[in-house]
JSON list of C-alpha atoms in Angstrom, two decimals:
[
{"chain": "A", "resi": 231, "resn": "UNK", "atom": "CA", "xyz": [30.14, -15.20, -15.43]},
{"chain": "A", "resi": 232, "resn": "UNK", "atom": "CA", "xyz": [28.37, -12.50, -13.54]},
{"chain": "A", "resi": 233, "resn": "UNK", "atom": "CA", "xyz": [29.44, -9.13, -15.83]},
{"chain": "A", "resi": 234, "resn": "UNK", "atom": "CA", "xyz": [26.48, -9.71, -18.52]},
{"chain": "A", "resi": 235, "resn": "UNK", "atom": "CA", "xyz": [23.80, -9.21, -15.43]},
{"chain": "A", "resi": 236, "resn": "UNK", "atom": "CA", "xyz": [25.96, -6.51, -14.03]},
{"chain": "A", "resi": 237, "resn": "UNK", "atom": "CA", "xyz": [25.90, -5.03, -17.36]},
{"chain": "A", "resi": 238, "resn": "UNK", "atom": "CA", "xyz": [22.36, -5.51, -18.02]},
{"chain": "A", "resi": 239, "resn": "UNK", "atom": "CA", "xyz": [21.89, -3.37, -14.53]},
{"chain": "A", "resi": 240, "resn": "UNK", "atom": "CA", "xyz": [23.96, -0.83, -15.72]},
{"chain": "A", "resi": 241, "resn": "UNK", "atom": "CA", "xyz": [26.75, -1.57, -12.37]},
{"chain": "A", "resi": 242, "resn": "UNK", "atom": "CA", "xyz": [30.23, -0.75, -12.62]},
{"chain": "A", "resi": 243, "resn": "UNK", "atom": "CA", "xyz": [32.52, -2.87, -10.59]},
{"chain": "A", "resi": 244, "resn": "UNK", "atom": "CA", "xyz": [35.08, -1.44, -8.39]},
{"chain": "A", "resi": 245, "resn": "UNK", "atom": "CA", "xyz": [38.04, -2.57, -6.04]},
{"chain": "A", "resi": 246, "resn": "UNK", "atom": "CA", "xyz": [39.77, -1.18, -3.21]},
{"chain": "A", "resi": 247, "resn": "UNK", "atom": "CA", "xyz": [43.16, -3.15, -1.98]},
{"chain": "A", "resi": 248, "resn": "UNK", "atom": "CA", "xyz": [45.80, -4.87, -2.52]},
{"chain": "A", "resi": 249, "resn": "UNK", "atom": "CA", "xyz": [45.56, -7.19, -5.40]},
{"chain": "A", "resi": 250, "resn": "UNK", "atom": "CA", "xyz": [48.70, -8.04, -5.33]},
{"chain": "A", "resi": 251, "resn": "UNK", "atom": "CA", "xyz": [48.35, -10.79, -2.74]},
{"chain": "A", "resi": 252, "resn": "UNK", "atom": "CA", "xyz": [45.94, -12.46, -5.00]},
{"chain": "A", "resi": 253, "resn": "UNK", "atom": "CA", "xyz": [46.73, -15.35, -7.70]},
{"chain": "A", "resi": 254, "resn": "UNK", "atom": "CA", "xyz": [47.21, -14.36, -10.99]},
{"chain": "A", "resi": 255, "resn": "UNK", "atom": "CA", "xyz": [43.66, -15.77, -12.09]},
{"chain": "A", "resi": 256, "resn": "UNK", "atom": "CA", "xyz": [41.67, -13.77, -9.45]},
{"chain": "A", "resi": 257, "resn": "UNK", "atom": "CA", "xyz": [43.52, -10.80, -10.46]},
{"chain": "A", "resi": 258, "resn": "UNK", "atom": "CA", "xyz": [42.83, -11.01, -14.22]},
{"chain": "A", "resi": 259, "resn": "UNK", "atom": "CA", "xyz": [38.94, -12.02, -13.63]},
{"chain": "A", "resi": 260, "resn": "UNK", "atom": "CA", "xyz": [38.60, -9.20, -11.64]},
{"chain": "A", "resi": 261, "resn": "UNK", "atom": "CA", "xyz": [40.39, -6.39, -13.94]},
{"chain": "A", "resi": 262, "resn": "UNK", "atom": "CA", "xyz": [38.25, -7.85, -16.53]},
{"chain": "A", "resi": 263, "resn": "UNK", "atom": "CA", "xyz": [35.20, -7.27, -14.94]},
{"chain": "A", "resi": 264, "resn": "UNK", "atom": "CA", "xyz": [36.51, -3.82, -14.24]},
{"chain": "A", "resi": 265, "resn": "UNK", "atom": "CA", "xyz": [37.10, -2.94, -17.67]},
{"chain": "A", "resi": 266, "resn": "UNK", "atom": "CA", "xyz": [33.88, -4.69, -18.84]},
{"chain": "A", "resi": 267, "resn": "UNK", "atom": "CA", "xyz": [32.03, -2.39, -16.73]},
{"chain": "A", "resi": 268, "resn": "UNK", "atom": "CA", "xyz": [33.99, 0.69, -16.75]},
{"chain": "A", "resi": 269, "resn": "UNK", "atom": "CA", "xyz": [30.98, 2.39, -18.84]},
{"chain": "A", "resi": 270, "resn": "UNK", "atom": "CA", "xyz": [28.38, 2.01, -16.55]},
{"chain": "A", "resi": 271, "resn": "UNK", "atom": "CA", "xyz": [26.71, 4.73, -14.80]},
{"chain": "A", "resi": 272, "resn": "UNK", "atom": "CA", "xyz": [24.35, 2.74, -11.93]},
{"chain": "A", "resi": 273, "resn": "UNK", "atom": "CA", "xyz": [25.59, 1.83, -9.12]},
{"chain": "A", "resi": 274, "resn": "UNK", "atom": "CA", "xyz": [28.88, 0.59, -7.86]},
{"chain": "A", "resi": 275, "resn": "UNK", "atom": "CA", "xyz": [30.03, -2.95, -6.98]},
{"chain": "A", "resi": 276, "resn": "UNK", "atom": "CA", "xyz": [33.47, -2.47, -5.18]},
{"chain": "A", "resi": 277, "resn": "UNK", "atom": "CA", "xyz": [34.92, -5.43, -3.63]},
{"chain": "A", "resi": 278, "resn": "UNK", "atom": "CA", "xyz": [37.27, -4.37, -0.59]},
{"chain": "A", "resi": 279, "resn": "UNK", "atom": "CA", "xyz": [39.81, -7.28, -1.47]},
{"chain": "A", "resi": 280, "resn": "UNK", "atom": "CA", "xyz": [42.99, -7.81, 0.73]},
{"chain": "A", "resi": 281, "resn": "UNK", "atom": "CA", "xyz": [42.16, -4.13, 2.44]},
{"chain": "A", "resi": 282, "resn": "UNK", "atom": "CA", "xyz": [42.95, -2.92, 5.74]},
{"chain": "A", "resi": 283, "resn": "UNK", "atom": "CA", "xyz": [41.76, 1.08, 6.00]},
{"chain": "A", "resi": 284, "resn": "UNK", "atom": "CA", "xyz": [44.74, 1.71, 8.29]},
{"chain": "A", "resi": 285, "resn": "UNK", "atom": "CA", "xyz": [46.92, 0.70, 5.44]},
{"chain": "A", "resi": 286, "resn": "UNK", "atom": "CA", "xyz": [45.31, 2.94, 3.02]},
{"chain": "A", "resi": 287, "resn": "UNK", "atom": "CA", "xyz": [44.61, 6.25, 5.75]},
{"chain": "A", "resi": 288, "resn": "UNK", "atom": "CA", "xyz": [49.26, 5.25, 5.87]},
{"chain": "A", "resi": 289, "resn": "UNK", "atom": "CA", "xyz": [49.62, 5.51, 2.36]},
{"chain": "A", "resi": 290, "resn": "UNK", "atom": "CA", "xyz": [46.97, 8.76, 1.78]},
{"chain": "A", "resi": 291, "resn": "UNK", "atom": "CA", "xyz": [49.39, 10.12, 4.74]},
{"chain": "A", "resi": 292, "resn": "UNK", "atom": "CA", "xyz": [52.82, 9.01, 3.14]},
{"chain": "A", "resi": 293, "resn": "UNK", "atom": "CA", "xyz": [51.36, 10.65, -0.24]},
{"chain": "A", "resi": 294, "resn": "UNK", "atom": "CA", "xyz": [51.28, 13.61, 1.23]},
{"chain": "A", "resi": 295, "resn": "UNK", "atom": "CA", "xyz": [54.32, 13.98, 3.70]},
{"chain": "A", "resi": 296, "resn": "UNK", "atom": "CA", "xyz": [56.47, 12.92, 0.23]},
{"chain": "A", "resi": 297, "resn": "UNK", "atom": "CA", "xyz": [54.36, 16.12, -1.04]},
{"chain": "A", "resi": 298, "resn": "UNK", "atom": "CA", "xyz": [55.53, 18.41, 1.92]},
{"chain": "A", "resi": 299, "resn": "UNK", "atom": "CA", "xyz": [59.18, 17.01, 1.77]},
{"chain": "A", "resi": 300, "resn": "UNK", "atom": "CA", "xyz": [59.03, 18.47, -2.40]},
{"chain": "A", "resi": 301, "resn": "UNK", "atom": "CA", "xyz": [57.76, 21.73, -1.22]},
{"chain": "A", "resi": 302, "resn": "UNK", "atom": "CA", "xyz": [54.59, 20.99, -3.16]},
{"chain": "A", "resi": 303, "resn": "UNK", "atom": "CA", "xyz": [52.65, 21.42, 0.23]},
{"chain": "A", "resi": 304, "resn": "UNK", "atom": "CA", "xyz": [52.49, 23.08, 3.10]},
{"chain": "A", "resi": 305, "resn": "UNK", "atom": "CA", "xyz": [51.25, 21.10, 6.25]},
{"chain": "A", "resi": 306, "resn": "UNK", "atom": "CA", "xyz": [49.12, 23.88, 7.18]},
{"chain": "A", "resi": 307, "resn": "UNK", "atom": "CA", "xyz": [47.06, 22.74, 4.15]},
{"chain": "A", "resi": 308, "resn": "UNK", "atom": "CA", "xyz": [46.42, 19.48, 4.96]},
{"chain": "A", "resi": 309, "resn": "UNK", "atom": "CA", "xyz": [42.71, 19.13, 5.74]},
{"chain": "A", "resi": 310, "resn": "UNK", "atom": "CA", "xyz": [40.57, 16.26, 6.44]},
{"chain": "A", "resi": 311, "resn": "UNK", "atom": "CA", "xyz": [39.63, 17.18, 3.23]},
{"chain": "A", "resi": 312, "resn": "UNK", "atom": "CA", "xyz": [43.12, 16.81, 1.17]},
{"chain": "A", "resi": 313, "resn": "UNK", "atom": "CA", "xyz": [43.19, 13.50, 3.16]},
{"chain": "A", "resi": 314, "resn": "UNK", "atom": "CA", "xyz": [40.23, 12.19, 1.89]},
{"chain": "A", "resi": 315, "resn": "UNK", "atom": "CA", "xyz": [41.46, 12.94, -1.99]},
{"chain": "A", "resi": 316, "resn": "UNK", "atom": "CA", "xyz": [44.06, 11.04, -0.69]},
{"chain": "A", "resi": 317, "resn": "UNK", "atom": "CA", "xyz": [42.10, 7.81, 0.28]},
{"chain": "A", "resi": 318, "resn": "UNK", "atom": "CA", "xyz": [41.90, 4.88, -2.88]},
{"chain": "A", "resi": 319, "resn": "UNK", "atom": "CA", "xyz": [37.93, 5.05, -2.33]},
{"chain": "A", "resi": 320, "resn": "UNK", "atom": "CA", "xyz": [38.71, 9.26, -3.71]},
{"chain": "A", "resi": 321, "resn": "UNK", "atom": "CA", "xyz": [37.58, 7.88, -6.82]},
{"chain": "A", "resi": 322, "resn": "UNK", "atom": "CA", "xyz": [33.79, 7.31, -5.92]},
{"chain": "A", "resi": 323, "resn": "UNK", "atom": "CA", "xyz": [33.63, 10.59, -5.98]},
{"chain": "A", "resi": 324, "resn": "UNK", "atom": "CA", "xyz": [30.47, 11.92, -3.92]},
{"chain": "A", "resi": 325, "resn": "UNK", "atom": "CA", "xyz": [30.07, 8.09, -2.80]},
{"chain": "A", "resi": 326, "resn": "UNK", "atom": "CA", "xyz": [33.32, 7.82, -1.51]},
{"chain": "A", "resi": 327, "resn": "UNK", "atom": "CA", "xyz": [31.36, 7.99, 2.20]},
{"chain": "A", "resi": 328, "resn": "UNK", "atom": "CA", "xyz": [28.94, 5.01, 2.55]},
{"chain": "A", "resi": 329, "resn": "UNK", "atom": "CA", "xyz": [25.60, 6.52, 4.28]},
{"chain": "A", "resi": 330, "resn": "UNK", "atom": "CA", "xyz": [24.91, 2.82, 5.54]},
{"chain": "A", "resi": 331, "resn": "UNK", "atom": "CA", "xyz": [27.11, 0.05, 6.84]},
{"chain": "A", "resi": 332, "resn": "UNK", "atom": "CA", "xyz": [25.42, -3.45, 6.99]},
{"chain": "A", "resi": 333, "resn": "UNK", "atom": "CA", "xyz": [27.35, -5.39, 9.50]},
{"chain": "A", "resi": 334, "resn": "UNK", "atom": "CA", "xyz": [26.20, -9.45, 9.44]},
{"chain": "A", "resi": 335, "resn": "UNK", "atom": "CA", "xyz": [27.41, -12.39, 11.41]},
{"chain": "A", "resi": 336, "resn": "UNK", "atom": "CA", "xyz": [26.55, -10.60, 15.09]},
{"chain": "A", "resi": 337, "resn": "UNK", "atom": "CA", "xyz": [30.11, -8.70, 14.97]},
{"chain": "A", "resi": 338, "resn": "UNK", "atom": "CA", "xyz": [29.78, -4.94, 16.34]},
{"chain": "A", "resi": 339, "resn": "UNK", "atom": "CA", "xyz": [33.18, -4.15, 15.33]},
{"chain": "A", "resi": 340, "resn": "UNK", "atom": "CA", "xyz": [34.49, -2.08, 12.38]},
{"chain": "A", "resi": 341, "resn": "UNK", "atom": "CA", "xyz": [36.85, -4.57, 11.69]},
{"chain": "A", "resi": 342, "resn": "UNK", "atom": "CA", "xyz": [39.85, -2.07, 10.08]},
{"chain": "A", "resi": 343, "resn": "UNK", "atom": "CA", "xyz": [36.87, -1.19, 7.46]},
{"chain": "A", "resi": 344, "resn": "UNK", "atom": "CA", "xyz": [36.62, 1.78, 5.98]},
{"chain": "A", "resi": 345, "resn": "UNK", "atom": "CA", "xyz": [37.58, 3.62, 9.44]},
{"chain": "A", "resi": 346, "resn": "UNK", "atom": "CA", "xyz": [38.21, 7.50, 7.18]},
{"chain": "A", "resi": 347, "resn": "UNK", "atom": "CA", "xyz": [35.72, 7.05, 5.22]},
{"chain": "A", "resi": 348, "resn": "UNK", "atom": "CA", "xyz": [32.73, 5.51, 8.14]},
{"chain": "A", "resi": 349, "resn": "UNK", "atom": "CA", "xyz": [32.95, 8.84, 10.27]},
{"chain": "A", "resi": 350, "resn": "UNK", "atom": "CA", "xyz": [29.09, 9.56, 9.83]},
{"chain": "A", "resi": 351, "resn": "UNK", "atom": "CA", "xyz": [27.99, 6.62, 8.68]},
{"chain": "A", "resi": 352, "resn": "UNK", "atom": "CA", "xyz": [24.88, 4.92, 10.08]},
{"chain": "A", "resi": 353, "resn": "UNK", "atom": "CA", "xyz": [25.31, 1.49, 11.16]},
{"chain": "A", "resi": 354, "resn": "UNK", "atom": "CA", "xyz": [22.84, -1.93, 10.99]},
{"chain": "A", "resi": 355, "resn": "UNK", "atom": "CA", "xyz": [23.63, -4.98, 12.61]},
{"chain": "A", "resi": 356, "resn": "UNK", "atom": "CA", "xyz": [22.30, -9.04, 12.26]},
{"chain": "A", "resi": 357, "resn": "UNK", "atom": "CA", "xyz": [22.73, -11.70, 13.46]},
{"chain": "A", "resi": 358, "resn": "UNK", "atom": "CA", "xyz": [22.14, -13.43, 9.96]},
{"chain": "A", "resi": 359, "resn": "UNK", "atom": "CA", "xyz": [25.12, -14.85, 8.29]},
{"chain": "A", "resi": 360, "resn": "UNK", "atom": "CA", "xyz": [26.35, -13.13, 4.76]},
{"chain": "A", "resi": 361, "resn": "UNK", "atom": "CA", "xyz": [25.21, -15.95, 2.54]},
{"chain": "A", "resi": 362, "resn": "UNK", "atom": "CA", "xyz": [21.66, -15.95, 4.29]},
{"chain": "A", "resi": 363, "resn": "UNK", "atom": "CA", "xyz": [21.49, -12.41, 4.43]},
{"chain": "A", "resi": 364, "resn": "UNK", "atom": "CA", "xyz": [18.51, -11.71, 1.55]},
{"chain": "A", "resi": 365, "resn": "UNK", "atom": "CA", "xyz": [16.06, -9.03, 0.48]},
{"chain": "A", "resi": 366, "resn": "UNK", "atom": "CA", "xyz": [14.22, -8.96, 2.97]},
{"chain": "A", "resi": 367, "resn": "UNK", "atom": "CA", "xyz": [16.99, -8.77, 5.50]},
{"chain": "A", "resi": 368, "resn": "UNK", "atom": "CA", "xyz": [18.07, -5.40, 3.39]},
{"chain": "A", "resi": 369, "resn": "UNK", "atom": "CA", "xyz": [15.04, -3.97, 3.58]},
{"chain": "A", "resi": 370, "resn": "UNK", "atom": "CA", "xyz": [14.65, -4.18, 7.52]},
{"chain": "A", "resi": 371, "resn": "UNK", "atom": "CA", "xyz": [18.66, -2.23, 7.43]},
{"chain": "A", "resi": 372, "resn": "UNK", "atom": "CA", "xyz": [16.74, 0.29, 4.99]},
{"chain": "A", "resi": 373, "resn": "UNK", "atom": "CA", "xyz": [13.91, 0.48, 6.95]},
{"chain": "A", "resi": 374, "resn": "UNK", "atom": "CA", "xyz": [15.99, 0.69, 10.00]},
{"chain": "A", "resi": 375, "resn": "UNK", "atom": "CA", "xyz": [18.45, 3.63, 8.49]},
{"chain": "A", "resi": 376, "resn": "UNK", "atom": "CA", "xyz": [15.20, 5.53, 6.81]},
{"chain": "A", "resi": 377, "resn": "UNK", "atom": "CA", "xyz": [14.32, 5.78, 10.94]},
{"chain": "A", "resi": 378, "resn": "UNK", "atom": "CA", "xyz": [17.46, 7.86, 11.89]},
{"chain": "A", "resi": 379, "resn": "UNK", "atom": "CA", "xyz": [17.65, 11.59, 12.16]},
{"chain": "A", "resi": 380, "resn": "UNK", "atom": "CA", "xyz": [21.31, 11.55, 10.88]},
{"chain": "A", "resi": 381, "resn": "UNK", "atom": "CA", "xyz": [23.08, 14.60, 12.61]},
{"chain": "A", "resi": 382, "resn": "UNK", "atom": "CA", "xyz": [26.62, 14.06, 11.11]},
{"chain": "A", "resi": 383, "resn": "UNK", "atom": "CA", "xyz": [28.23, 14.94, 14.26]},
{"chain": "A", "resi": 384, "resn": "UNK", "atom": "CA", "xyz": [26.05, 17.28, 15.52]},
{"chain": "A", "resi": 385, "resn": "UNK", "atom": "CA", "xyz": [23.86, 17.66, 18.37]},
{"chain": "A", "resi": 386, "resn": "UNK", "atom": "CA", "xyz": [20.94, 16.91, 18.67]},
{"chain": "A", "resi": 387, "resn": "UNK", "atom": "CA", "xyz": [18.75, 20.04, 18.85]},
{"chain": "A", "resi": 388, "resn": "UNK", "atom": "CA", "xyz": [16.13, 19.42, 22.19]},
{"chain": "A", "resi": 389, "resn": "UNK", "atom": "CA", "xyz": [14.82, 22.46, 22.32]}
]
């Protein structure tokens, strides 16, 4: 009931995990909203449903050992890089690396979340529950991130 609004806002849903584990109805609902949306260029609404990241960083890694053990690749040539290609969120392309993680509910933990893909991500944490969590909420995260001198590993440069 939500895909004529997403549509209207031009947002492509998404999903990373296993939807296997999920009844039959949940499953269908949400490949229809996929399709529904596949057109749209906006912004992404991906659902992280029945995901663990160390599952998916095991199956990017099995990918590619089955790869070495057909002589299609050397392991000298795996890179962080090939990895990452490797990873189901591969297919966001450029926003495959989220800049900003909003963490609610007072939990400082990752949580088995994204742990590949979170490497130089900036994080934001509330106390405020999801369902309370609201605009204004967002916009102290955004005002807190816009604050950052993001150094992607790096150090910081006294001098």
């Amino acid at each position: 009931k939500f895909v004529p609004e997403l549509l209207e806002q031009n947002v492509r849903v998404e999903t990373i995990g296993d939807l296997e584990g999920l009844p039959e109805a949940t499953r269908k609902v949400l490949k229809q909203a996929i399709a529904d949306t596949a057109h749209c260029t906006g912004l992404i609404l991906n659902f992280a449903i029945n995901y663990g990241s160390q599952d998916e960083i095991c199956h990017a890694v099995q990918t590619l050992a089955r790869q070495v053990a057909e002589g299609t690749l050397k392991p000298e040539d795996i890179t962080p890089d090939l990895i990452g290609q490797n990873l189901e969120t591969a297919k966001f392309g450029s926003l495959a690396n989220p800049d900003l993680i909003i963490r609610t509910s007072g939990e400082e933990r990752l949580s088995n979340f994204l742990l590949w893909q979170a490497a130089y991500s900036e994080f934001y944490f509330t106390e405020r529950l999801w369902p309370d969590f609201d605009e204004g909420d967002f916009d102290q995260a955004l005002a807190a991130y816009a604050s950052r001198q993001r150094r992607f590993g790096k150090v910081l440069d006294t001098e």
